Amino acid sequence: GAFKGCQKIRGPQLRNLLEAKDFILLDCDGVLWHGEKAVTGAATVVNSLIRNGKHVVFVTNNCTRPREKYVHKFSRLGFTDVMLEQIFSSSYCSALYLRDVVKISGQVFVMGCEALRSELQEAGVSCVEEAEDPDATIYNCPLAPDVKAVLVGHDDKMTFLKLAKASCYLRDPDCLFLATDIDPWHPLSGGRILPGSGSLTAALEVSSGRKATVIGKPSRFMFECISSQFEGVDPAKCLMIGDRLETDMLFGANCRLDTMLTLTGVSQTKDAEEYRDSELTTNHSFVPDYIVDSIADFLPAFEE
Ligand code: PLP
Ligand code: CA
């Protein structure tokens, strides 16, 4: 019919869907865990998928951890079979973009956290050193002469001076403007929220009068990274699972993947149905093909 998507799926149907897929792309926060707390059953599901021969890859917009730290986090939370090569974070993919797509010569000015800088350095991309001078202001601070890109990501040490410097570098039309992701905010416990990379990107877009190129979800680039690092990635045999319609489901739609929303995170069924029933056809890219309550709904699929 006219209104496709949002199919609640479980039992044998879910088992058949998994049968048909080679690659399972998993968002992390909101699907596998909330901060430091694993979603009940998630680790068993991920370990079972891997042991059943599925290619499992993780696509996360969280740029605050280098990939090695992700491996530790997975293992600490009970996801014992996860390897570095399975992890595609917005910081790692930003490094690949700068190294392999842009082939950057010169330095990158990072308005982001330490992990982002270290991921770039790991890829051989050089960053402007963070100035330590507490008296520095935008009136007197030095600016590096060879900055060829500004990269914005989540930054819990964001300062006015960093914003001002980044804005100055972006006056040069040959200086690229990249954002790890443009997530608006993230849920914390107790009803609090964490402003996301998107809020900092927005500030810099206003002060520079420019638009950032987005690396993370919903941009297709993360899928290109996966395709380039694994053999025979066929979009028709991929399933993208996430908790946020505007990032995860749109990412899946942009890459022509089947999509599944889990209800353990940001978006709920009524949000998905609103997009589905919208007159505006561009809204249909936010609609998941399938909905499950939790990734734990996969558990029976692995039982005999
Ligand atoms: N960025 C930051 C800084 C976060 O804290 C989070 C979630 O906690 C995310 C991004 C979203 O991560 P994911 O794409 O795994 O949901
Ligand atoms: Ca998420």
PDB file of C-alpha atoms and ligand atoms in Angstrom:
ATOM      1  CA  GLY A   1       0.000   0.000   0.000  1.00  0.00           C
ATOM      2  CA  ALA A   2       0.928   3.681   0.103  1.00  0.00           C
ATOM      3  CA  PHE A   3       2.168   3.525   3.689  1.00  0.00           C
ATOM      4  CA  LYS A   4       5.035   1.075   3.869  1.00  0.00           C
ATOM      5  CA  GLY A   5       7.325   0.357   6.784  1.00  0.00           C
ATOM      6  CA  CYS A   6       7.166   0.150  10.586  1.00  0.00           C
ATOM      7  CA  GLN A   7       6.474  -3.591  10.444  1.00  0.00           C
ATOM      8  CA  LYS A   8       6.651  -5.061  13.941  1.00  0.00           C
ATOM      9  CA  ILE A   9       8.697  -8.208  13.454  1.00  0.00           C
ATOM     10  CA  ARG A  10       9.418 -11.228  15.659  1.00  0.00           C
ATOM     11  CA  GLY A  11       9.570 -15.020  15.763  1.00  0.00           C
ATOM     12  CA  PRO A  12       9.978 -16.928  12.481  1.00  0.00           C
ATOM     13  CA  GLN A  13       9.710 -13.752  10.361  1.00  0.00           C
ATOM     14  CA  LEU A  14      12.651 -12.255  12.181  1.00  0.00           C
ATOM     15  CA  ARG A  15      14.568 -15.493  11.770  1.00  0.00           C
ATOM     16  CA  ASN A  16      13.884 -15.439   7.998  1.00  0.00           C
ATOM     17  CA  LEU A  17      14.989 -11.826   7.728  1.00  0.00           C
ATOM     18  CA  LEU A  18      18.287 -12.642   9.448  1.00  0.00           C
ATOM     19  CA  GLU A  19      18.732 -15.668   7.162  1.00  0.00           C
ATOM     20  CA  ALA A  20      18.596 -13.326   4.173  1.00  0.00           C
ATOM     21  CA  LYS A  21      21.266 -10.949   5.477  1.00  0.00           C
ATOM     22  CA  ASP A  22      25.054 -11.262   5.388  1.00  0.00           C
ATOM     23  CA  PHE A  23      25.929  -7.974   7.054  1.00  0.00           C
ATOM     24  CA  ILE A  24      24.370  -6.631  10.228  1.00  0.00           C
ATOM     25  CA  LEU A  25      25.171  -2.955  10.842  1.00  0.00           C
ATOM     26  CA  LEU A  26      24.631  -1.956  14.439  1.00  0.00           C
ATOM     27  CA  ASP A  27      24.361   1.471  15.989  1.00  0.00           C
ATOM     28  CA  CYS A  28      25.799   1.387  19.534  1.00  0.00           C
ATOM     29  CA  ASP A  29      24.302   3.780  22.069  1.00  0.00           C
ATOM     30  CA  GLY A  30      20.590   3.124  22.442  1.00  0.00           C
ATOM     31  CA  VAL A  31      20.793  -0.295  20.760  1.00  0.00           C
ATOM     32  CA  LEU A  32      23.571  -2.179  22.553  1.00  0.00           C
ATOM     33  CA  TRP A  33      24.015  -0.027  25.631  1.00  0.00           C
ATOM     34  CA  HIS A  34      23.080   3.134  27.474  1.00  0.00           C
ATOM     35  CA  GLY A  35      26.362   4.717  28.494  1.00  0.00           C
ATOM     36  CA  GLU A  36      28.085   2.047  30.582  1.00  0.00           C
ATOM     37  CA  LYS A  37      25.063  -0.243  30.925  1.00  0.00           C
ATOM     38  CA  ALA A  38      24.494  -2.980  28.347  1.00  0.00           C
ATOM     39  CA  VAL A  39      20.960  -3.523  27.052  1.00  0.00           C
ATOM     40  CA  THR A  40      19.797  -6.833  28.540  1.00  0.00           C
ATOM     41  CA  GLY A  41      20.473  -9.680  26.097  1.00  0.00           C
ATOM     42  CA  ALA A  42      22.373  -7.492  23.618  1.00  0.00           C
ATOM     43  CA  ALA A  43      25.760  -9.100  24.217  1.00  0.00           C
ATOM     44  CA  THR A  44      24.330 -12.599  23.756  1.00  0.00           C
ATOM     45  CA  VAL A  45      22.702 -11.540  20.485  1.00  0.00           C
ATOM     46  CA  VAL A  46      25.858  -9.929  19.103  1.00  0.00           C
ATOM     47  CA  ASN A  47      28.024 -12.888  20.120  1.00  0.00           C
ATOM     48  CA  SER A  48      25.499 -15.278  18.530  1.00  0.00           C
ATOM     49  CA  LEU A  49      25.342 -13.302  15.278  1.00  0.00           C
ATOM     50  CA  ILE A  50      29.115 -13.430  15.018  1.00  0.00           C
ATOM     51  CA  ARG A  51      29.265 -17.153  15.851  1.00  0.00           C
ATOM     52  CA  ASN A  52      26.553 -17.806  13.249  1.00  0.00           C
ATOM     53  CA  GLY A  53      28.845 -16.394  10.588  1.00  0.00           C
ATOM     54  CA  LYS A  54      27.244 -12.991  10.107  1.00  0.00           C
ATOM     55  CA  HIS A  55      29.470 -10.060   9.358  1.00  0.00           C
ATOM     56  CA  VAL A  56      28.669  -7.719  12.226  1.00  0.00           C
ATOM     57  CA  VAL A  57      29.876  -4.127  12.009  1.00  0.00           C
ATOM     58  CA  PHE A  58      29.316  -1.237  14.381  1.00  0.00           C
ATOM     59  CA  VAL A  59      28.476   2.222  13.073  1.00  0.00           C
ATOM     60  CA  THR A  60      28.597   4.836  15.786  1.00  0.00           C
ATOM     61  CA  ASN A  61      28.519   8.619  15.622  1.00  0.00           C
ATOM     62  CA  ASN A  62      30.311   8.765  18.953  1.00  0.00           C
ATOM     63  CA  CYS A  63      33.687  10.330  18.185  1.00  0.00           C
ATOM     64  CA  THR A  64      34.922  10.533  21.775  1.00  0.00           C
ATOM     65  CA  ARG A  65      36.779   7.204  21.831  1.00  0.00           C
ATOM     66  CA  PRO A  66      39.513   5.790  19.607  1.00  0.00           C
ATOM     67  CA  ARG A  67      38.749   2.346  18.217  1.00  0.00           C
ATOM     68  CA  GLU A  68      41.005   0.493  20.689  1.00  0.00           C
ATOM     69  CA  LYS A  69      38.946   1.978  23.533  1.00  0.00           C
ATOM     70  CA  TYR A  70      35.817   0.694  21.820  1.00  0.00           C
ATOM     71  CA  VAL A  71      37.225  -2.816  21.795  1.00  0.00           C
ATOM     72  CA  HIS A  72      37.766  -2.467  25.558  1.00  0.00           C
ATOM     73  CA  LYS A  73      34.261  -1.134  26.081  1.00  0.00           C
ATOM     74  CA  PHE A  74      32.717  -3.985  24.097  1.00  0.00           C
ATOM     75  CA  SER A  75      34.628  -6.555  26.071  1.00  0.00           C
ATOM     76  CA  ARG A  76      33.917  -4.847  29.441  1.00  0.00           C
ATOM     77  CA  LEU A  77      30.173  -4.959  28.704  1.00  0.00           C
ATOM     78  CA  GLY A  78      30.231  -8.654  27.700  1.00  0.00           C
ATOM     79  CA  PHE A  79      30.571  -8.353  23.912  1.00  0.00           C
ATOM     80  CA  THR A  80      33.528 -10.692  23.937  1.00  0.00           C
ATOM     81  CA  ASP A  81      33.991 -11.453  20.228  1.00  0.00           C
ATOM     82  CA  VAL A  82      34.305  -7.915  18.828  1.00  0.00           C
ATOM     83  CA  MET A  83      37.458  -6.924  16.964  1.00  0.00           C
ATOM     84  CA  LEU A  84      38.910  -3.568  15.970  1.00  0.00           C
ATOM     85  CA  GLU A  85      38.151  -4.156  12.272  1.00  0.00           C
ATOM     86  CA  GLN A  86      34.418  -4.279  13.003  1.00  0.00           C
ATOM     87  CA  ILE A  87      34.272  -0.785  14.464  1.00  0.00           C
ATOM     88  CA  PHE A  88      33.386   2.214  12.273  1.00  0.00           C
ATOM     89  CA  SER A  89      33.187   5.324  14.425  1.00  0.00           C
ATOM     90  CA  SER A  90      32.743   8.862  13.135  1.00  0.00           C
ATOM     91  CA  SER A  91      36.251   9.740  14.347  1.00  0.00           C
ATOM     92  CA  TYR A  92      37.878   6.756  12.587  1.00  0.00           C
ATOM     93  CA  CYS A  93      35.914   7.444   9.373  1.00  0.00           C
ATOM     94  CA  SER A  94      36.871  11.143   9.558  1.00  0.00           C
ATOM     95  CA  ALA A  95      40.514  10.072   9.631  1.00  0.00           C
ATOM     96  CA  LEU A  96      39.959   7.805   6.597  1.00  0.00           C
ATOM     97  CA  TYR A  97      38.206  10.628   4.765  1.00  0.00           C
ATOM     98  CA  LEU A  98      41.057  13.069   5.360  1.00  0.00           C
ATOM     99  CA  ARG A  99      43.725  10.509   4.502  1.00  0.00           C
ATOM    100  CA  ASP A 100      42.164   8.630   1.561  1.00  0.00           C
ATOM    101  CA  VAL A 101      39.535  10.909   0.002  1.00  0.00           C
ATOM    102  CA  VAL A 102      40.945  14.396   0.583  1.00  0.00           C
ATOM    103  CA  LYS A 103      44.557  13.148   0.699  1.00  0.00           C
ATOM    104  CA  ILE A 104      45.257  16.075   2.943  1.00  0.00           C
ATOM    105  CA  SER A 105      48.545  17.895   2.883  1.00  0.00           C
ATOM    106  CA  GLY A 106      48.957  20.404   5.678  1.00  0.00           C
ATOM    107  CA  GLN A 107      47.271  20.365   9.047  1.00  0.00           C
ATOM    108  CA  VAL A 108      43.792  19.855  10.426  1.00  0.00           C
ATOM    109  CA  PHE A 109      42.347  22.145  13.066  1.00  0.00           C
ATOM    110  CA  VAL A 110      40.250  19.972  15.358  1.00  0.00           C
ATOM    111  CA  MET A 111      37.399  21.427  17.360  1.00  0.00           C
ATOM    112  CA  GLY A 112      36.722  18.185  19.185  1.00  0.00           C
ATOM    113  CA  CYS A 113      37.979  15.963  21.935  1.00  0.00           C
ATOM    114  CA  GLU A 114      41.356  14.325  22.416  1.00  0.00           C
ATOM    115  CA  ALA A 115      40.178  10.974  21.008  1.00  0.00           C
ATOM    116  CA  LEU A 116      39.398  12.565  17.672  1.00  0.00           C
ATOM    117  CA  ARG A 117      42.867  14.047  17.462  1.00  0.00           C
ATOM    118  CA  SER A 118      44.475  10.713  18.340  1.00  0.00           C
ATOM    119  CA  GLU A 119      42.431   8.869  15.706  1.00  0.00           C
ATOM    120  CA  LEU A 120      43.690  11.331  13.063  1.00  0.00           C
ATOM    121  CA  GLN A 121      47.270  10.990  14.238  1.00  0.00           C
ATOM    122  CA  GLU A 122      46.959   7.186  14.114  1.00  0.00           C
ATOM    123  CA  ALA A 123      46.076   7.577  10.406  1.00  0.00           C
ATOM    124  CA  GLY A 124      49.057   9.865   9.835  1.00  0.00           C
ATOM    125  CA  VAL A 125      46.988  13.047   9.545  1.00  0.00           C
ATOM    126  CA  SER A 126      48.600  15.940  11.392  1.00  0.00           C
ATOM    127  CA  CYS A 127      46.646  18.277  13.640  1.00  0.00           C
ATOM    128  CA  VAL A 128      47.352  21.761  14.919  1.00  0.00           C
ATOM    129  CA  GLU A 129      48.685  21.551  18.475  1.00  0.00           C
ATOM    130  CA  GLU A 130      46.299  22.762  21.124  1.00  0.00           C
ATOM    131  CA  ALA A 131      47.718  26.028  22.577  1.00  0.00           C
ATOM    132  CA  GLU A 132      48.109  25.924  26.358  1.00  0.00           C
ATOM    133  CA  ASP A 133      48.524  29.671  26.915  1.00  0.00           C
ATOM    134  CA  PRO A 134      45.726  30.753  29.282  1.00  0.00           C
ATOM    135  CA  ASP A 135      46.143  34.408  28.234  1.00  0.00           C
ATOM    136  CA  ALA A 136      45.607  33.667  24.537  1.00  0.00           C
ATOM    137  CA  THR A 137      42.667  35.417  22.909  1.00  0.00           C
ATOM    138  CA  ILE A 138      41.506  35.701  19.322  1.00  0.00           C
ATOM    139  CA  TYR A 139      43.192  39.144  19.224  1.00  0.00           C
ATOM    140  CA  ASN A 140      46.681  37.880  20.023  1.00  0.00           C
ATOM    141  CA  CYS A 141      46.879  34.103  19.396  1.00  0.00           C
ATOM    142  CA  PRO A 142      48.974  32.747  16.515  1.00  0.00           C
ATOM    143  CA  LEU A 143      47.174  31.027  13.639  1.00  0.00           C
ATOM    144  CA  ALA A 144      48.853  28.126  11.829  1.00  0.00           C
ATOM    145  CA  PRO A 145      49.627  28.977   8.184  1.00  0.00           C
ATOM    146  CA  ASP A 146      48.960  25.523   6.682  1.00  0.00           C
ATOM    147  CA  VAL A 147      45.511  24.538   7.953  1.00  0.00           C
ATOM    148  CA  LYS A 148      43.722  22.746   5.111  1.00  0.00           C
ATOM    149  CA  ALA A 149      40.701  21.460   7.031  1.00  0.00           C
ATOM    150  CA  VAL A 150      38.635  22.223  10.114  1.00  0.00           C
ATOM    151  CA  LEU A 151      37.050  19.165  11.710  1.00  0.00           C
ATOM    152  CA  VAL A 152      34.291  19.588  14.304  1.00  0.00           C
ATOM    153  CA  GLY A 153      33.128  16.898  16.684  1.00  0.00           C
ATOM    154  CA  HIS A 154      31.795  16.531  20.184  1.00  0.00           C
ATOM    155  CA  ASP A 155      33.991  18.669  22.421  1.00  0.00           C
ATOM    156  CA  ASP A 156      33.493  18.783  26.167  1.00  0.00           C
ATOM    157  CA  LYS A 157      36.314  21.336  26.402  1.00  0.00           C
ATOM    158  CA  MET A 158      34.809  23.626  23.805  1.00  0.00           C
ATOM    159  CA  THR A 159      35.904  27.250  24.234  1.00  0.00           C
ATOM    160  CA  PHE A 160      35.104  30.531  22.577  1.00  0.00           C
ATOM    161  CA  LEU A 161      38.719  30.744  21.446  1.00  0.00           C
ATOM    162  CA  LYS A 162      38.486  27.419  19.563  1.00  0.00           C
ATOM    163  CA  LEU A 163      35.293  28.560  17.863  1.00  0.00           C
ATOM    164  CA  ALA A 164      36.919  31.850  16.940  1.00  0.00           C
ATOM    165  CA  LYS A 165      40.053  30.207  15.540  1.00  0.00           C
ATOM    166  CA  ALA A 166      38.039  27.665  13.545  1.00  0.00           C
ATOM    167  CA  SER A 167      35.965  30.518  12.109  1.00  0.00           C
ATOM    168  CA  CYS A 168      39.149  32.326  11.031  1.00  0.00           C
ATOM    169  CA  TYR A 169      40.597  29.240   9.331  1.00  0.00           C
ATOM    170  CA  LEU A 170      37.353  28.815   7.400  1.00  0.00           C
ATOM    171  CA  ARG A 171      37.766  32.280   5.834  1.00  0.00           C
ATOM    172  CA  ASP A 172      40.095  30.493   3.414  1.00  0.00           C
ATOM    173  CA  PRO A 173      37.846  28.909   0.749  1.00  0.00           C
ATOM    174  CA  ASP A 174      40.461  26.161   0.215  1.00  0.00           C
ATOM    175  CA  CYS A 175      40.156  25.092   3.851  1.00  0.00           C
ATOM    176  CA  LEU A 176      37.671  22.197   4.086  1.00  0.00           C
ATOM    177  CA  PHE A 177      34.901  22.191   6.684  1.00  0.00           C
ATOM    178  CA  LEU A 178      34.082  18.729   8.065  1.00  0.00           C
ATOM    179  CA  ALA A 179      31.897  17.480  10.920  1.00  0.00           C
ATOM    180  CA  THR A 180      32.239  14.022  12.479  1.00  0.00           C
ATOM    181  CA  ASP A 181      28.444  13.961  12.817  1.00  0.00           C
ATOM    182  CA  ILE A 182      25.618  16.416  13.374  1.00  0.00           C
ATOM    183  CA  ASP A 183      23.746  14.632  16.162  1.00  0.00           C
ATOM    184  CA  PRO A 184      21.777  17.305  18.029  1.00  0.00           C
ATOM    185  CA  TRP A 185      21.882  15.822  21.548  1.00  0.00           C
ATOM    186  CA  HIS A 186      22.119  12.506  23.412  1.00  0.00           C
ATOM    187  CA  PRO A 187      20.028  11.197  26.264  1.00  0.00           C
ATOM    188  CA  LEU A 188      21.658  10.815  29.684  1.00  0.00           C
ATOM    189  CA  SER A 189      20.026   9.250  32.692  1.00  0.00           C
ATOM    190  CA  GLY A 190      17.624  11.220  34.878  1.00  0.00           C
ATOM    191  CA  GLY A 191      16.190  13.228  31.990  1.00  0.00           C
ATOM    192  CA  ARG A 192      19.413  15.113  31.303  1.00  0.00           C
ATOM    193  CA  ILE A 193      20.863  15.522  27.842  1.00  0.00           C
ATOM    194  CA  LEU A 194      24.312  15.950  26.354  1.00  0.00           C
ATOM    195  CA  PRO A 195      24.537  18.509  23.517  1.00  0.00           C
ATOM    196  CA  GLY A 196      25.932  16.704  20.458  1.00  0.00           C
ATOM    197  CA  SER A 197      28.419  17.542  17.703  1.00  0.00           C
ATOM    198  CA  GLY A 198      25.584  19.080  15.706  1.00  0.00           C
ATOM    199  CA  SER A 199      25.189  21.901  18.195  1.00  0.00           C
ATOM    200  CA  LEU A 200      28.866  22.870  17.831  1.00  0.00           C
ATOM    201  CA  THR A 201      28.752  22.444  14.056  1.00  0.00           C
ATOM    202  CA  ALA A 202      25.747  24.776  13.934  1.00  0.00           C
ATOM    203  CA  ALA A 203      27.671  27.460  15.841  1.00  0.00           C
ATOM    204  CA  LEU A 204      30.570  27.221  13.394  1.00  0.00           C
ATOM    205  CA  GLU A 205      28.275  27.169  10.367  1.00  0.00           C
ATOM    206  CA  VAL A 206      26.794  30.464  11.510  1.00  0.00           C
ATOM    207  CA  SER A 207      30.108  32.175  12.266  1.00  0.00           C
ATOM    208  CA  SER A 208      31.738  30.960   9.029  1.00  0.00           C
ATOM    209  CA  GLY A 209      28.721  31.278   6.761  1.00  0.00           C
ATOM    210  CA  ARG A 210      29.576  27.816   5.408  1.00  0.00           C
ATOM    211  CA  LYS A 211      28.061  24.324   5.490  1.00  0.00           C
ATOM    212  CA  ALA A 212      29.962  21.365   6.943  1.00  0.00           C
ATOM    213  CA  THR A 213      30.507  18.109   5.061  1.00  0.00           C
ATOM    214  CA  VAL A 214      29.178  15.382   7.359  1.00  0.00           C
ATOM    215  CA  ILE A 215      31.192  12.172   7.780  1.00  0.00           C
ATOM    216  CA  GLY A 216      29.029  10.129  10.186  1.00  0.00           C
ATOM    217  CA  LYS A 217      25.452   8.874   9.869  1.00  0.00           C
ATOM    218  CA  PRO A 218      23.268   9.761   7.978  1.00  0.00           C
ATOM    219  CA  SER A 219      25.959  10.445   5.360  1.00  0.00           C
ATOM    220  CA  ARG A 220      26.814   7.486   3.112  1.00  0.00           C
ATOM    221  CA  PHE A 221      30.535   7.708   3.754  1.00  0.00           C
ATOM    222  CA  MET A 222      30.568   5.241   6.655  1.00  0.00           C
ATOM    223  CA  PHE A 223      29.022   2.640   4.372  1.00  0.00           C
ATOM    224  CA  GLU A 224      31.703   3.337   1.777  1.00  0.00           C
ATOM    225  CA  CYS A 225      34.307   2.707   4.488  1.00  0.00           C
ATOM    226  CA  ILE A 226      32.671  -0.640   5.275  1.00  0.00           C
ATOM    227  CA  SER A 227      32.425  -1.568   1.577  1.00  0.00           C
ATOM    228  CA  SER A 228      36.084  -0.761   1.044  1.00  0.00           C
ATOM    229  CA  GLN A 229      37.230  -2.870   4.007  1.00  0.00           C
ATOM    230  CA  PHE A 230      35.095  -5.996   3.503  1.00  0.00           C
ATOM    231  CA  GLU A 231      34.704  -8.187   0.426  1.00  0.00           C
ATOM    232  CA  GLY A 232      31.371  -8.414  -1.354  1.00  0.00           C
ATOM    233  CA  VAL A 233      29.221  -5.991   0.605  1.00  0.00           C
ATOM    234  CA  ASP A 234      25.831  -6.079  -1.133  1.00  0.00           C
ATOM    235  CA  PRO A 235      23.351  -3.452   0.143  1.00  0.00           C
ATOM    236  CA  ALA A 236      20.490  -5.887  -0.475  1.00  0.00           C
ATOM    237  CA  LYS A 237      22.067  -8.279   2.045  1.00  0.00           C
ATOM    238  CA  CYS A 238      22.629  -5.671   4.764  1.00  0.00           C
ATOM    239  CA  LEU A 239      20.423  -4.788   7.703  1.00  0.00           C
ATOM    240  CA  MET A 240      20.940  -1.476   9.517  1.00  0.00           C
ATOM    241  CA  ILE A 241      19.735  -1.471  13.120  1.00  0.00           C
ATOM    242  CA  GLY A 242      19.477   1.738  15.122  1.00  0.00           C
ATOM    243  CA  ASP A 243      17.474   3.745  17.637  1.00  0.00           C
ATOM    244  CA  ARG A 244      17.303   7.166  15.976  1.00  0.00           C
ATOM    245  CA  LEU A 245      15.195   7.802  12.870  1.00  0.00           C
ATOM    246  CA  GLU A 246      17.019  10.965  11.740  1.00  0.00           C
ATOM    247  CA  THR A 247      20.454   9.363  11.790  1.00  0.00           C
ATOM    248  CA  ASP A 248      20.227   5.558  11.615  1.00  0.00           C
ATOM    249  CA  MET A 249      17.131   5.030   9.463  1.00  0.00           C
ATOM    250  CA  LEU A 250      18.079   7.870   7.102  1.00  0.00           C
ATOM    251  CA  PHE A 251      21.591   6.408   6.838  1.00  0.00           C
ATOM    252  CA  GLY A 252      20.099   3.038   5.899  1.00  0.00           C
ATOM    253  CA  ALA A 253      17.790   4.661   3.348  1.00  0.00           C
ATOM    254  CA  ASN A 254      20.655   6.698   1.861  1.00  0.00           C
ATOM    255  CA  CYS A 255      22.665   3.485   1.417  1.00  0.00           C
ATOM    256  CA  ARG A 256      19.659   1.431   0.176  1.00  0.00           C
ATOM    257  CA  LEU A 257      19.776  -0.944   3.164  1.00  0.00           C
ATOM    258  CA  ASP A 258      16.867  -2.551   4.972  1.00  0.00           C
ATOM    259  CA  THR A 259      16.381  -0.738   8.263  1.00  0.00           C
ATOM    260  CA  MET A 260      15.219  -1.740  11.729  1.00  0.00           C
ATOM    261  CA  LEU A 261      14.342   0.505  14.669  1.00  0.00           C
ATOM    262  CA  THR A 262      14.843  -0.733  18.230  1.00  0.00           C
ATOM    263  CA  LEU A 263      12.687   0.946  20.861  1.00  0.00           C
ATOM    264  CA  THR A 264      15.399   0.998  23.541  1.00  0.00           C
ATOM    265  CA  GLY A 265      16.700   4.439  22.579  1.00  0.00           C
ATOM    266  CA  VAL A 266      15.665   7.844  21.261  1.00  0.00           C
ATOM    267  CA  SER A 267      12.867   7.229  18.728  1.00  0.00           C
ATOM    268  CA  GLN A 268       9.557   5.525  19.373  1.00  0.00           C
ATOM    269  CA  THR A 269       6.892   3.862  17.187  1.00  0.00           C
ATOM    270  CA  LYS A 270       4.681   6.958  17.072  1.00  0.00           C
ATOM    271  CA  ASP A 271       7.610   9.040  15.719  1.00  0.00           C
ATOM    272  CA  ALA A 272       8.181   6.473  12.970  1.00  0.00           C
ATOM    273  CA  GLU A 273       4.475   6.308  12.125  1.00  0.00           C
ATOM    274  CA  GLU A 274       4.292  10.101  11.930  1.00  0.00           C
ATOM    275  CA  TYR A 275       7.035  10.111   9.298  1.00  0.00           C
ATOM    276  CA  ARG A 276       5.383   7.193   7.520  1.00  0.00           C
ATOM    277  CA  ASP A 277       1.993   8.919   7.362  1.00  0.00           C
ATOM    278  CA  SER A 278       3.468  12.295   6.393  1.00  0.00           C
ATOM    279  CA  GLU A 279       2.406  13.899   3.081  1.00  0.00           C
ATOM    280  CA  LEU A 280       5.994  15.024   2.623  1.00  0.00           C
ATOM    281  CA  THR A 281       7.728  12.223   0.719  1.00  0.00           C
ATOM    282  CA  THR A 282      11.204  13.258   1.951  1.00  0.00           C
ATOM    283  CA  ASN A 283      10.004  12.199   5.420  1.00  0.00           C
ATOM    284  CA  HIS A 284       9.656   8.621   4.185  1.00  0.00           C
ATOM    285  CA  SER A 285      13.439   8.154   4.332  1.00  0.00           C
ATOM    286  CA  PHE A 286      13.177   8.241   8.141  1.00  0.00           C
ATOM    287  CA  VAL A 287      10.757   5.306   8.235  1.00  0.00           C
ATOM    288  CA  PRO A 288      12.181   1.962   9.391  1.00  0.00           C
ATOM    289  CA  ASP A 289      11.245  -1.147   7.442  1.00  0.00           C
ATOM    290  CA  TYR A 290      11.013  -3.096  10.709  1.00  0.00           C
ATOM    291  CA  ILE A 291      10.545  -2.390  14.412  1.00  0.00           C
ATOM    292  CA  VAL A 292      11.548  -4.526  17.405  1.00  0.00           C
ATOM    293  CA  ASP A 293      11.206  -3.672  21.082  1.00  0.00           C
ATOM    294  CA  SER A 294      14.830  -4.522  21.695  1.00  0.00           C
ATOM    295  CA  ILE A 295      17.786  -6.220  20.066  1.00  0.00           C
ATOM    296  CA  ALA A 296      17.055  -8.944  22.646  1.00  0.00           C
ATOM    297  CA  ASP A 297      14.050  -9.901  20.462  1.00  0.00           C
ATOM    298  CA  PHE A 298      16.650 -11.704  18.306  1.00  0.00           C
ATOM    299  CA  LEU A 299      17.383 -14.242  21.059  1.00  0.00           C
ATOM    300  CA  PRO A 300      14.785 -16.883  20.016  1.00  0.00           C
ATOM    301  CA  ALA A 301      16.217 -16.825  16.471  1.00  0.00           C
ATOM    302  CA  PHE A 302      19.330 -18.556  17.792  1.00  0.00           C
ATOM    303  CA  GLU A 303      17.478 -21.254  19.707  1.00  0.00           C
ATOM    304  CA  GLU A 304      16.915 -24.674  18.157  1.00  0.00           C
TER     305      GLU A 304
HETATM  306  N1  PLP B   1      28.275  11.276  20.155  1.00  0.00           N
HETATM  307  C1  PLP B   1      28.385  11.337  21.499  1.00  0.00           C
HETATM  308  C2  PLP B   1      29.288  12.343  22.092  1.00  0.00           C
HETATM  309  C3  PLP B   1      27.651  10.467  22.313  1.00  0.00           C
HETATM  310  O1  PLP B   1      27.775  10.527  23.646  1.00  0.00           O
HETATM  311  C4  PLP B   1      26.790   9.522  21.701  1.00  0.00           C
HETATM  312  C5  PLP B   1      25.998   8.592  22.511  1.00  0.00           C
HETATM  313  O2  PLP B   1      26.174   8.429  23.696  1.00  0.00           O
HETATM  314  C6  PLP B   1      26.699   9.493  20.320  1.00  0.00           C
HETATM  315  C7  PLP B   1      27.458  10.381  19.581  1.00  0.00           C
HETATM  316  C8  PLP B   1      25.789   8.547  19.594  1.00  0.00           C
HETATM  317  O3  PLP B   1      26.368   7.305  19.434  1.00  0.00           O
HETATM  318  P1  PLP B   1      25.624   6.187  18.569  1.00  0.00           P
HETATM  319  O4  PLP B   1      25.745   6.605  17.125  1.00  0.00           O
HETATM  320  O5  PLP B   1      26.359   4.932  18.903  1.00  0.00           O
HETATM  321  O6  PLP B   1      24.208   6.172  19.048  1.00  0.00           O
HETATM  322 CA    CA B   2      22.171   5.429  18.772  1.00  0.00          CA
END
